[in-house]
């Protein structure tokens, strides 16, 4: 595996989180690769901690 074909160390596909009738996270997908700095930003109540 060369540097251009790194494997994701975190991979999320189609994540959904709902509370009763509120969808806090709706089909979120992302990958984080070794050496990357990644953060989740959003308003209060958006589901970042979830």
PDB file of N, CA and C in Angstrom:
ATOM      1  N   UNK A   1       0.859  -1.181   0.000  1.00  0.00           N
ATOM      2  CA  UNK A   1       0.000   0.000   0.000  1.00  0.00           C
ATOM      3  C   UNK A   1       0.898   1.235   0.000  1.00  0.00           C
ATOM      4  N   UNK A   2       0.745   2.098  -0.983  1.00  0.00           N
ATOM      5  CA  UNK A   2       1.561   3.304  -1.016  1.00  0.00           C
ATOM      6  C   UNK A   2       0.841   4.451  -0.312  1.00  0.00           C
ATOM      7  N   UNK A   3       1.505   5.622  -0.244  1.00  0.00           N
ATOM      8  CA  UNK A   3       0.951   6.761   0.491  1.00  0.00           C
ATOM      9  C   UNK A   3      -0.385   7.238  -0.063  1.00  0.00           C
ATOM     10  N   UNK A   4      -0.648   7.050  -1.344  1.00  0.00           N
ATOM     11  CA  UNK A   4      -1.883   7.538  -1.950  1.00  0.00           C
ATOM     12  C   UNK A   4      -3.054   6.577  -1.739  1.00  0.00           C
ATOM     13  N   UNK A   5      -2.816   5.400  -1.152  1.00  0.00           N
ATOM     14  CA  UNK A   5      -3.868   4.410  -0.931  1.00  0.00           C
ATOM     15  C   UNK A   5      -3.999   4.090   0.553  1.00  0.00           C
ATOM     16  N   UNK A   6      -4.067   5.107   1.387  1.00  0.00           N
ATOM     17  CA  UNK A   6      -4.193   4.898   2.827  1.00  0.00           C
ATOM     18  C   UNK A   6      -5.561   4.330   3.165  1.00  0.00           C
ATOM     19  N   UNK A   7      -5.589   3.531   4.207  1.00  0.00           N
ATOM     20  CA  UNK A   7      -6.842   2.956   4.695  1.00  0.00           C
ATOM     21  C   UNK A   7      -7.433   3.881   5.755  1.00  0.00           C
ATOM     22  N   UNK A   8      -8.727   4.051   5.735  1.00  0.00           N
ATOM     23  CA  UNK A   8      -9.400   4.896   6.726  1.00  0.00           C
ATOM     24  C   UNK A   8      -9.263   4.272   8.114  1.00  0.00           C
ATOM     25  N   UNK A   9      -8.956   5.110   9.125  1.00  0.00           N
ATOM     26  CA  UNK A   9      -8.889   4.620  10.503  1.00  0.00           C
ATOM     27  C   UNK A   9     -10.243   4.762  11.195  1.00  0.00           C
ATOM     28  N   UNK A  10     -11.094   5.644  10.675  1.00  0.00           N
ATOM     29  CA  UNK A  10     -12.487   5.776  11.116  1.00  0.00           C
ATOM     30  C   UNK A  10     -13.347   5.862   9.865  1.00  0.00           C
ATOM     31  N   UNK A  11     -14.387   5.055   9.822  1.00  0.00           N
ATOM     32  CA  UNK A  11     -15.298   5.075   8.679  1.00  0.00           C
ATOM     33  C   UNK A  11     -16.733   5.007   9.193  1.00  0.00           C
ATOM     34  N   UNK A  12     -17.537   5.978   8.820  1.00  0.00           N
ATOM     35  CA  UNK A  12     -18.943   6.038   9.211  1.00  0.00           C
ATOM     36  C   UNK A  12     -19.767   6.067   7.934  1.00  0.00           C
ATOM     37  N   UNK A  13     -20.783   5.202   7.856  1.00  0.00           N
ATOM     38  CA  UNK A  13     -21.631   5.147   6.663  1.00  0.00           C
ATOM     39  C   UNK A  13     -23.097   5.203   7.060  1.00  0.00           C
ATOM     40  N   UNK A  14     -23.795   6.195   6.546  1.00  0.00           N
ATOM     41  CA  UNK A  14     -25.252   6.336   6.706  1.00  0.00           C
ATOM     42  C   UNK A  14     -25.721   6.305   8.161  1.00  0.00           C
ATOM     43  N   UNK A  15     -25.010   6.993   9.041  1.00  0.00           N
ATOM     44  CA  UNK A  15     -25.385   7.060  10.451  1.00  0.00           C
ATOM     45  C   UNK A  15     -26.657   7.886  10.624  1.00  0.00           C
ATOM     46  N   UNK A  16     -27.610   7.337  11.375  1.00  0.00           N
ATOM     47  CA  UNK A  16     -28.865   8.034  11.682  1.00  0.00           C
ATOM     48  C   UNK A  16     -29.086   7.949  13.187  1.00  0.00           C
ATOM     49  N   UNK A  17     -29.443   9.085  13.811  1.00  0.00           N
ATOM     50  CA  UNK A  17     -29.801   9.106  15.226  1.00  0.00           C
ATOM     51  C   UNK A  17     -31.073   9.917  15.376  1.00  0.00           C
ATOM     52  N   UNK A  18     -32.093   9.289  15.987  1.00  0.00           N
ATOM     53  CA  UNK A  18     -33.383   9.947  16.163  1.00  0.00           C
ATOM     54  C   UNK A  18     -33.782   9.929  17.629  1.00  0.00           C
ATOM     55  N   UNK A  19     -34.453  10.991  18.052  1.00  0.00           N
ATOM     56  CA  UNK A  19     -35.046  11.102  19.376  1.00  0.00           C
ATOM     57  C   UNK A  19     -36.529  11.356  19.166  1.00  0.00           C
ATOM     58  N   UNK A  20     -37.365  10.386  19.475  1.00  0.00           N
ATOM     59  CA  UNK A  20     -38.822  10.500  19.267  1.00  0.00           C
ATOM     60  C   UNK A  20     -39.092  10.972  17.844  1.00  0.00           C
ATOM     61  N   UNK A  21     -39.575  12.200  17.678  1.00  0.00           N
ATOM     62  CA  UNK A  21     -39.901  12.682  16.330  1.00  0.00           C
ATOM     63  C   UNK A  21     -38.837  13.629  15.760  1.00  0.00           C
ATOM     64  N   UNK A  22     -37.652  13.698  16.398  1.00  0.00           N
ATOM     65  CA  UNK A  22     -36.572  14.582  15.935  1.00  0.00           C
ATOM     66  C   UNK A  22     -35.422  13.743  15.394  1.00  0.00           C
ATOM     67  N   UNK A  23     -35.001  14.030  14.174  1.00  0.00           N
ATOM     68  CA  UNK A  23     -33.830  13.375  13.595  1.00  0.00           C
ATOM     69  C   UNK A  23     -32.628  14.279  13.839  1.00  0.00           C
ATOM     70  N   UNK A  24     -31.718  13.849  14.736  1.00  0.00           N
ATOM     71  CA  UNK A  24     -30.545  14.654  15.082  1.00  0.00           C
ATOM     72  C   UNK A  24     -29.424  14.463  14.064  1.00  0.00           C
ATOM     73  N   UNK A  25     -29.274  13.249  13.560  1.00  0.00           N
ATOM     74  CA  UNK A  25     -28.254  12.933  12.552  1.00  0.00           C
ATOM     75  C   UNK A  25     -28.959  12.160  11.448  1.00  0.00           C
ATOM     76  N   UNK A  26     -28.812  12.609  10.208  1.00  0.00           N
ATOM     77  CA  UNK A  26     -29.568  12.026   9.100  1.00  0.00           C
ATOM     78  C   UNK A  26     -28.634  11.548   7.985  1.00  0.00           C
ATOM     79  N   UNK A  27     -28.308  10.269   8.002  1.00  0.00           N
ATOM     80  CA  UNK A  27     -27.492   9.618   6.965  1.00  0.00           C
ATOM     81  C   UNK A  27     -26.123  10.277   6.793  1.00  0.00           C
ATOM     82  N   UNK A  28     -25.400  10.439   7.903  1.00  0.00           N
ATOM     83  CA  UNK A  28     -24.059  11.018   7.891  1.00  0.00           C
ATOM     84  C   UNK A  28     -23.046   9.950   7.490  1.00  0.00           C
ATOM     85  N   UNK A  29     -22.172  10.287   6.558  1.00  0.00           N
ATOM     86  CA  UNK A  29     -21.091   9.390   6.137  1.00  0.00           C
ATOM     87  C   UNK A  29     -19.797  10.186   6.051  1.00  0.00           C
ATOM     88  N   UNK A  30     -18.702   9.612   6.557  1.00  0.00           N
ATOM     89  CA  UNK A  30     -17.390  10.238   6.409  1.00  0.00           C
ATOM     90  C   UNK A  30     -16.299   9.219   6.707  1.00  0.00           C
ATOM     91  N   UNK A  31     -15.080   9.549   6.295  1.00  0.00           N
ATOM     92  CA  UNK A  31     -13.897   8.741   6.582  1.00  0.00           C
ATOM     93  C   UNK A  31     -12.808   9.660   7.112  1.00  0.00           C
ATOM     94  N   UNK A  32     -12.020   9.162   8.066  1.00  0.00           N
ATOM     95  CA  UNK A  32     -10.872   9.890   8.590  1.00  0.00           C
ATOM     96  C   UNK A  32      -9.656   9.003   8.370  1.00  0.00           C
ATOM     97  N   UNK A  33      -8.617   9.594   7.793  1.00  0.00           N
ATOM     98  CA  UNK A  33      -7.406   8.850   7.477  1.00  0.00           C
ATOM     99  C   UNK A  33      -6.299   9.194   8.464  1.00  0.00           C
ATOM    100  N   UNK A  34      -5.359   8.276   8.631  1.00  0.00           N
ATOM    101  CA  UNK A  34      -4.227   8.473   9.528  1.00  0.00           C
ATOM    102  C   UNK A  34      -3.549   9.805   9.224  1.00  0.00           C
ATOM    103  N   UNK A  35      -3.294  10.577  10.276  1.00  0.00           N
ATOM    104  CA  UNK A  35      -2.613  11.857  10.131  1.00  0.00           C
ATOM    105  C   UNK A  35      -3.538  13.040   9.922  1.00  0.00           C
ATOM    106  N   UNK A  36      -4.823  12.798   9.679  1.00  0.00           N
ATOM    107  CA  UNK A  36      -5.772  13.892   9.492  1.00  0.00           C
ATOM    108  C   UNK A  36      -6.260  14.417  10.837  1.00  0.00           C
ATOM    109  N   UNK A  37      -6.603  15.677  10.870  1.00  0.00           N
ATOM    110  CA  UNK A  37      -7.259  16.289  12.023  1.00  0.00           C
ATOM    111  C   UNK A  37      -8.704  16.526  11.609  1.00  0.00           C
ATOM    112  N   UNK A  38      -9.643  16.022  12.416  1.00  0.00           N
ATOM    113  CA  UNK A  38     -11.051  16.030  12.032  1.00  0.00           C
ATOM    114  C   UNK A  38     -11.887  16.547  13.189  1.00  0.00           C
ATOM    115  N   UNK A  39     -12.839  17.391  12.912  1.00  0.00           N
ATOM    116  CA  UNK A  39     -13.734  17.901  13.943  1.00  0.00           C
ATOM    117  C   UNK A  39     -15.157  17.968  13.434  1.00  0.00           C
ATOM    118  N   UNK A  40     -16.108  17.840  14.342  1.00  0.00           N
ATOM    119  CA  UNK A  40     -17.525  17.986  14.000  1.00  0.00           C
ATOM    120  C   UNK A  40     -18.013  19.321  14.543  1.00  0.00           C
ATOM    121  N   UNK A  41     -18.557  20.147  13.674  1.00  0.00           N
ATOM    122  CA  UNK A  41     -19.076  21.454  14.063  1.00  0.00           C
ATOM    123  C   UNK A  41     -20.572  21.497  13.799  1.00  0.00           C
ATOM    124  N   UNK A  42     -21.295  22.189  14.648  1.00  0.00           N
ATOM    125  CA  UNK A  42     -22.723  22.338  14.426  1.00  0.00           C
ATOM    126  C   UNK A  42     -23.378  23.034  15.599  1.00  0.00           C
ATOM    127  N   UNK A  43     -24.624  23.440  15.429  1.00  0.00           N
ATOM    128  CA  UNK A  43     -25.333  24.151  16.493  1.00  0.00           C
ATOM    129  C   UNK A  43     -25.683  23.224  17.660  1.00  0.00           C
ATOM    130  N   UNK A  44     -26.010  23.828  18.791  1.00  0.00           N
ATOM    131  CA  UNK A  44     -26.465  23.052  19.944  1.00  0.00           C
ATOM    132  C   UNK A  44     -27.666  22.209  19.545  1.00  0.00           C
ATOM    133  N   UNK A  45     -27.671  20.951  19.996  1.00  0.00           N
ATOM    134  CA  UNK A  45     -28.780  20.056  19.696  1.00  0.00           C
ATOM    135  C   UNK A  45     -28.684  19.368  18.350  1.00  0.00           C
ATOM    136  N   UNK A  46     -27.565  19.544  17.656  1.00  0.00           N
ATOM    137  CA  UNK A  46     -27.423  18.959  16.320  1.00  0.00           C
ATOM    138  C   UNK A  46     -27.005  17.491  16.357  1.00  0.00           C
ATOM    139  N   UNK A  47     -26.596  16.969  17.520  1.00  0.00           N
ATOM    140  CA  UNK A  47     -26.222  15.563  17.620  1.00  0.00           C
ATOM    141  C   UNK A  47     -24.733  15.295  17.571  1.00  0.00           C
ATOM    142  N   UNK A  48     -23.904  16.294  17.817  1.00  0.00           N
ATOM    143  CA  UNK A  48     -22.451  16.113  17.739  1.00  0.00           C
ATOM    144  C   UNK A  48     -21.954  15.098  18.766  1.00  0.00           C
ATOM    145  N   UNK A  49     -22.454  15.161  19.970  1.00  0.00           N
ATOM    146  CA  UNK A  49     -22.018  14.234  21.011  1.00  0.00           C
ATOM    147  C   UNK A  49     -22.510  12.821  20.738  1.00  0.00           C
ATOM    148  N   UNK A  50     -23.667  12.702  20.155  1.00  0.00           N
ATOM    149  CA  UNK A  50     -24.242  11.406  19.828  1.00  0.00           C
ATOM    150  C   UNK A  50     -23.306  10.659  18.920  1.00  0.00           C
TER     151      UNK A  50
END
